[in-house]
PDB file of C-alpha atoms in Angstrom:
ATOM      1  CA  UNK A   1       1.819 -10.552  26.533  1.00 80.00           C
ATOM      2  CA  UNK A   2       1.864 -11.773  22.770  1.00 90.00           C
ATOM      3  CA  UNK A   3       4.835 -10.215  21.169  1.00 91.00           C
ATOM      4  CA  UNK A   4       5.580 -10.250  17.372  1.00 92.00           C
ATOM      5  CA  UNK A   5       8.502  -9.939  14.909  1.00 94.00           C
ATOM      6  CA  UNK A   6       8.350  -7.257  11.534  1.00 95.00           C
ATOM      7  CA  UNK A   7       6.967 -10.246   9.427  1.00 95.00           C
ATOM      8  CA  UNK A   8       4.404 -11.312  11.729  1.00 95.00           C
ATOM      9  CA  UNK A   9       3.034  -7.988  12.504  1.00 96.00           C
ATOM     10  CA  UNK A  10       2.836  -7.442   8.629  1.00 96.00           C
ATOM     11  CA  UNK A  11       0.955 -10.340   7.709  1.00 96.00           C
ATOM     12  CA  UNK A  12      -1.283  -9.757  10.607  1.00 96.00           C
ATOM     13  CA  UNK A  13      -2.530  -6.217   9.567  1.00 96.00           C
ATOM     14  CA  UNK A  14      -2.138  -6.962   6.003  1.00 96.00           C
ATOM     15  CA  UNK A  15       0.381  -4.505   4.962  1.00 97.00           C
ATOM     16  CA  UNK A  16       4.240  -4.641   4.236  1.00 96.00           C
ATOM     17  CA  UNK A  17       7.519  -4.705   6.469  1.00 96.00           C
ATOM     18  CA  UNK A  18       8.286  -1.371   5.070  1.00 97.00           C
ATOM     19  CA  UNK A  19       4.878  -0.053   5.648  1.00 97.00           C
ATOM     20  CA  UNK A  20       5.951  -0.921   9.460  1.00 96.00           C
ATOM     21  CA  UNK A  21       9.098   0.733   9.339  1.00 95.00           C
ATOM     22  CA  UNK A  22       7.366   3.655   7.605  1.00 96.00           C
ATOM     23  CA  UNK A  23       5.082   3.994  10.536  1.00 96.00           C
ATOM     24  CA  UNK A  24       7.704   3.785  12.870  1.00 95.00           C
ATOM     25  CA  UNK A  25      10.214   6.732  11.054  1.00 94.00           C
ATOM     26  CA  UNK A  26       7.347   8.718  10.737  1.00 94.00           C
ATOM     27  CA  UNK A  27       6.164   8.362  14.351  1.00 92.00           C
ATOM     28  CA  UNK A  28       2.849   6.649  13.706  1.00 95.00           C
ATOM     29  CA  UNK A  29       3.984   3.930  15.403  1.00 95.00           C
ATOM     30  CA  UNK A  30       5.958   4.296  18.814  1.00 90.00           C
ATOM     31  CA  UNK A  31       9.508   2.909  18.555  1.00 88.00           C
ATOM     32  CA  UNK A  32       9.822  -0.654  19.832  1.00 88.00           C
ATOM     33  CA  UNK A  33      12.053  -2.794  22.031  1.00 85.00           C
ATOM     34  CA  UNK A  34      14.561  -5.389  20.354  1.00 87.00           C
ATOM     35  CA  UNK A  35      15.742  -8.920  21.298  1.00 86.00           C
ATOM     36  CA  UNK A  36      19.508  -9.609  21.680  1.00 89.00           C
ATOM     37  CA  UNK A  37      19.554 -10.051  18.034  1.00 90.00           C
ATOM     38  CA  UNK A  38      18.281  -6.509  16.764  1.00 88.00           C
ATOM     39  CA  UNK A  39      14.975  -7.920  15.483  1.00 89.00           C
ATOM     40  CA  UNK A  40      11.785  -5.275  16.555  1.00 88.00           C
ATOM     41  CA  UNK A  41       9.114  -6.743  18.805  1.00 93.00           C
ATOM     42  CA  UNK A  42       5.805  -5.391  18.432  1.00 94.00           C
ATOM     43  CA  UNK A  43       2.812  -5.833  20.922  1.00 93.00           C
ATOM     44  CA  UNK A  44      -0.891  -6.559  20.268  1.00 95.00           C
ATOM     45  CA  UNK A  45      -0.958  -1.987  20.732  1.00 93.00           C
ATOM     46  CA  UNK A  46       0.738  -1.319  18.028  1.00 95.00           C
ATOM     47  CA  UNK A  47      -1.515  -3.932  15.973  1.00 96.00           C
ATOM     48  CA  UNK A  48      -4.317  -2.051  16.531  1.00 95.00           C
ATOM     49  CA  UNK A  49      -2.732   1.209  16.311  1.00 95.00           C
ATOM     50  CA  UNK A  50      -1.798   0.286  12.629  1.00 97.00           C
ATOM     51  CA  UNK A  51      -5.675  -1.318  12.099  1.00 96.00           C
ATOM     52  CA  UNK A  52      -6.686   2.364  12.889  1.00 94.00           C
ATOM     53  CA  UNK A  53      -4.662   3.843  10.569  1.00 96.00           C
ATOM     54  CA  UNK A  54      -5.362   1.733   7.946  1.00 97.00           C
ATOM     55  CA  UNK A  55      -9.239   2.049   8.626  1.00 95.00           C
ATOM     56  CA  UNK A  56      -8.408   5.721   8.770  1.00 94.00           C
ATOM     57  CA  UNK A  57      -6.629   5.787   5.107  1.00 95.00           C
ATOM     58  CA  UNK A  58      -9.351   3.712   3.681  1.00 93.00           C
ATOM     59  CA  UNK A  59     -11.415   6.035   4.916  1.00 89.00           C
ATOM     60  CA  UNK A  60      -9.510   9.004   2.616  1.00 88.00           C
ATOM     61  CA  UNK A  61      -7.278  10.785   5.527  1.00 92.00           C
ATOM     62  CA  UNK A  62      -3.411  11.635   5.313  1.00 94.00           C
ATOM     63  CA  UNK A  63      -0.705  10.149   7.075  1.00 95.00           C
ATOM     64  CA  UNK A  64      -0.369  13.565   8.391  1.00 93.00           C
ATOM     65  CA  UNK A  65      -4.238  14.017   9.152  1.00 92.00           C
ATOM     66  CA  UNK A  66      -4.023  10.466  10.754  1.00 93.00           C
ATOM     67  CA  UNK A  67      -1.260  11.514  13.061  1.00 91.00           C
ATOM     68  CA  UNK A  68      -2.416  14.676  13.934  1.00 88.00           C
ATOM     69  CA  UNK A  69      -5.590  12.648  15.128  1.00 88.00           C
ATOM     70  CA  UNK A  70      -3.141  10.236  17.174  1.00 87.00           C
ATOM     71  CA  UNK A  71      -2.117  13.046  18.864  1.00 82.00           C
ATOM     72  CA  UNK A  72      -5.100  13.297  20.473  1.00 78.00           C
ATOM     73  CA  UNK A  73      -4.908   9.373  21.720  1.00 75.00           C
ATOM     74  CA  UNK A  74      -0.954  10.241  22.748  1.00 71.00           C
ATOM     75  CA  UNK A  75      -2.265  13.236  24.813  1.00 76.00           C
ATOM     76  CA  UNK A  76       0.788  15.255  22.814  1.00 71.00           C
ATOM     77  CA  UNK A  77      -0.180  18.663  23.122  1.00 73.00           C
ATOM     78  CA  UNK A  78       2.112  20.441  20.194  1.00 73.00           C
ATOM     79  CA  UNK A  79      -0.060  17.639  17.481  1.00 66.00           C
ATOM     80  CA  UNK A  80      -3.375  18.463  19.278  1.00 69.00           C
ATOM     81  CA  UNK A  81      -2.814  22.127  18.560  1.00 75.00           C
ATOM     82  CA  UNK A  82      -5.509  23.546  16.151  1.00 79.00           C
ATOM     83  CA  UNK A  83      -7.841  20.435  16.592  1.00 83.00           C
ATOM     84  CA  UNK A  84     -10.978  22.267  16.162  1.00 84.00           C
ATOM     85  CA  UNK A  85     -10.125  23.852  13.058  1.00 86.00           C
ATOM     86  CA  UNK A  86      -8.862  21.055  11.445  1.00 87.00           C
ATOM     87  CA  UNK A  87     -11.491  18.877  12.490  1.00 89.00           C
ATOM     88  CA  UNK A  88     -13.770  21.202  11.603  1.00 91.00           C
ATOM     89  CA  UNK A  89     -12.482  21.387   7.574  1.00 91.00           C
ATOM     90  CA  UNK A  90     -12.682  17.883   7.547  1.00 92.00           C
ATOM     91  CA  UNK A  91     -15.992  17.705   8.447  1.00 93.00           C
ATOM     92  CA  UNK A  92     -16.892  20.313   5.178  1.00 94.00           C
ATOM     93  CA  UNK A  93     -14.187  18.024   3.001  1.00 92.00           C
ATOM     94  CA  UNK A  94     -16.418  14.849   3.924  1.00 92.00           C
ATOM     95  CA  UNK A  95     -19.875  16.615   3.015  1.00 94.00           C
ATOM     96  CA  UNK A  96     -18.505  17.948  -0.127  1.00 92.00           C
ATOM     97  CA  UNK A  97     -17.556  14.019  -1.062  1.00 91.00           C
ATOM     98  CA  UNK A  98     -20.457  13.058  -0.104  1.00 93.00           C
ATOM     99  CA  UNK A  99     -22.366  15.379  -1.943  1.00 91.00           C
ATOM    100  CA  UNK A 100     -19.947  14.216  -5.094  1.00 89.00           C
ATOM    101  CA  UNK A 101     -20.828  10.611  -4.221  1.00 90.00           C
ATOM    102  CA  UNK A 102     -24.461  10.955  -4.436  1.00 91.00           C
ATOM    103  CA  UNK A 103     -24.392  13.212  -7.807  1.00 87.00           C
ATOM    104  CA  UNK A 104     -22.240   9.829  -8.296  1.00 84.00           C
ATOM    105  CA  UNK A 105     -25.057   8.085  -7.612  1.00 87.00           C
ATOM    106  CA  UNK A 106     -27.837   9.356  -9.618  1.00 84.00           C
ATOM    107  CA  UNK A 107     -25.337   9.586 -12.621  1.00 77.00           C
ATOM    108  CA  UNK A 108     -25.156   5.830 -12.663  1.00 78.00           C
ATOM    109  CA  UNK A 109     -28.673   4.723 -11.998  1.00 81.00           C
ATOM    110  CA  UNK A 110     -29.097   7.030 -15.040  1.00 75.00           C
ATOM    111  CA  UNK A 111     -26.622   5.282 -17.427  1.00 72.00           C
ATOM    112  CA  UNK A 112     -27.854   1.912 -15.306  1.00 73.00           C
ATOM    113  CA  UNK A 113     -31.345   2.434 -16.788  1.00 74.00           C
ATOM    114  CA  UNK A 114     -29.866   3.153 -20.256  1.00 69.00           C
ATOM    115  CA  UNK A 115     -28.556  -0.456 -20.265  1.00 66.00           C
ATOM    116  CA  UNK A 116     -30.736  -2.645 -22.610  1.00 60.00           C
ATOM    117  CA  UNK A 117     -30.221  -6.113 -20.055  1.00 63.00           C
ATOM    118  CA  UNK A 118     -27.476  -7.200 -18.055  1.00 62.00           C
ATOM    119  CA  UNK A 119     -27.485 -10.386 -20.507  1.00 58.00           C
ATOM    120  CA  UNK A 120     -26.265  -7.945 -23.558  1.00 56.00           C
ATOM    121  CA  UNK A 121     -23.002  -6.512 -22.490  1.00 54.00           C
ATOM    122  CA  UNK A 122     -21.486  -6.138 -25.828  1.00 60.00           C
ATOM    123  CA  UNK A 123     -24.202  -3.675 -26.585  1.00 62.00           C
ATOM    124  CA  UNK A 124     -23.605  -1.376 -23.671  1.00 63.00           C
ATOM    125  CA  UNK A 125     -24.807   2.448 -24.046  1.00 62.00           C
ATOM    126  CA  UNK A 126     -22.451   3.233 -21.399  1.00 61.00           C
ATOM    127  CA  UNK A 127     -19.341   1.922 -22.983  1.00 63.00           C
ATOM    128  CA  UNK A 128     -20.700   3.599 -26.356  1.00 63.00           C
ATOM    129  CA  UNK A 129     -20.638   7.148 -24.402  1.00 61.00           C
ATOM    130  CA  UNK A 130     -17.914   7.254 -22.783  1.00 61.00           C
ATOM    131  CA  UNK A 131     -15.758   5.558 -26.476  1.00 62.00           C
ATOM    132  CA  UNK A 132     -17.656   8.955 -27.951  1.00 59.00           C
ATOM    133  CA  UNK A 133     -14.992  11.385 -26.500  1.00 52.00           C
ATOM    134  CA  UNK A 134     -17.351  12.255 -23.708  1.00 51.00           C
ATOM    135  CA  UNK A 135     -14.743  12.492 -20.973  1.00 47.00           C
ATOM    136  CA  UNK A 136     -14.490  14.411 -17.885  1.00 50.00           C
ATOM    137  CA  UNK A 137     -12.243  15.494 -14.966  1.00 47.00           C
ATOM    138  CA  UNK A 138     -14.458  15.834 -12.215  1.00 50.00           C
ATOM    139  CA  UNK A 139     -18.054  14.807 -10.462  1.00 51.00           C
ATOM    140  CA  UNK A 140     -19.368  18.596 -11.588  1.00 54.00           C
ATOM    141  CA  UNK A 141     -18.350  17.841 -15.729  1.00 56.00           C
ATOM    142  CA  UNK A 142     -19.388  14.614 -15.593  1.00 55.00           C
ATOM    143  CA  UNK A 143     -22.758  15.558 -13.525  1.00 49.00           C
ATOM    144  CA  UNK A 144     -23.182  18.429 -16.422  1.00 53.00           C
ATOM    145  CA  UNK A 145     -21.847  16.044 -19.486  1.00 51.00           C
ATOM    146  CA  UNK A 146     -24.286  13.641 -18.623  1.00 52.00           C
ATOM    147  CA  UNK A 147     -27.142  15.986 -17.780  1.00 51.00           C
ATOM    148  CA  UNK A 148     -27.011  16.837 -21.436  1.00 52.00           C
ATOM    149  CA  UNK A 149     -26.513  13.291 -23.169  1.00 51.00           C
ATOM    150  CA  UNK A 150     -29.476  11.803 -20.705  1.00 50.00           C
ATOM    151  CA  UNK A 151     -31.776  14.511 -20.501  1.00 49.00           C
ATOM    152  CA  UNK A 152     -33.924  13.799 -17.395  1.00 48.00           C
ATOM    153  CA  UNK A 153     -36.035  15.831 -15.108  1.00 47.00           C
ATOM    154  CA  UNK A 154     -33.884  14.027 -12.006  1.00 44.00           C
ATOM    155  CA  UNK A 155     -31.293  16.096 -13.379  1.00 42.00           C
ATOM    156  CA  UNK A 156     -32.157  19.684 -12.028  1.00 44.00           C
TER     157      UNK A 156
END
């Protein structure tokens, strides 16, 4: 069985030592044997384990939503408690982003089809709205700001 050292298991899931020993404080990771020396040895496990939470992150959960969901791969019955009811508020989380994503969408095909070429960026309508003071805070102002600067029948 491969075994690796703190630096090796960092550059091989792309993140740094103290990422590791993050994981490992915060029980994401399980604890791992030492050599002789005091220097950690990780296995080819805990390499995935941290692939899945860094999949899982990308994919816009907490470190405590993340090991909640480990909890479930642990079989560790006090992190499993609730399960359904969180799962089931991520699930409405996720369809409210995507419903943000595709107003997201639309929004920028819009201001996409206000650009003269792709040849004349200097000239860009987009830029020149947004330089305007037109700002927002969230999808739903800038879904309603630019409903009223690009009036389209898409809109409604």
């Amino acid at each position: 069985m491969k075994h690796y050292r703190i630096g090796e298991l960092a550059e091989r899931c792309h993140v740094n030592k103290e990422t590791i020993r993050y994981y490992e404080r915060k029980g994401l990771i399980p604890e791992t044997e030492r050599t002789e020396g005091g220097y950690r040895l990780y296995t080819e496990e805990t390499v995935r384990r941290i692939q899945f939470i860094k999949r899982l992150q990308g994919l816009g959960f907490t470190l405590a939503e993340i090991d909640k969901l480990l909890g479930v791969v642990d079989r560790d019955h006090d992190r499993c408690k609730d399960m359904y009811q969180f799962v089931e508020q991520k699930i409405e989380e996720i369809k409210r982003k995507i419903q943000d994503l595709m107003k997201i969408e639309a929004i920028l095909l819009e201001l996409k089809a206000c650009c003269p070429h792709e040849e004349n960026l200097y000239n860009c309508p987009i830029i020149d709205l947004l330089l305007e003071g037109a700002y927002f805070s969230k999808v739903d102002d800038m879904w309603f700001w630019m409903r009223d600067i690009v009036p389209n029948e898409r809109w409604k």
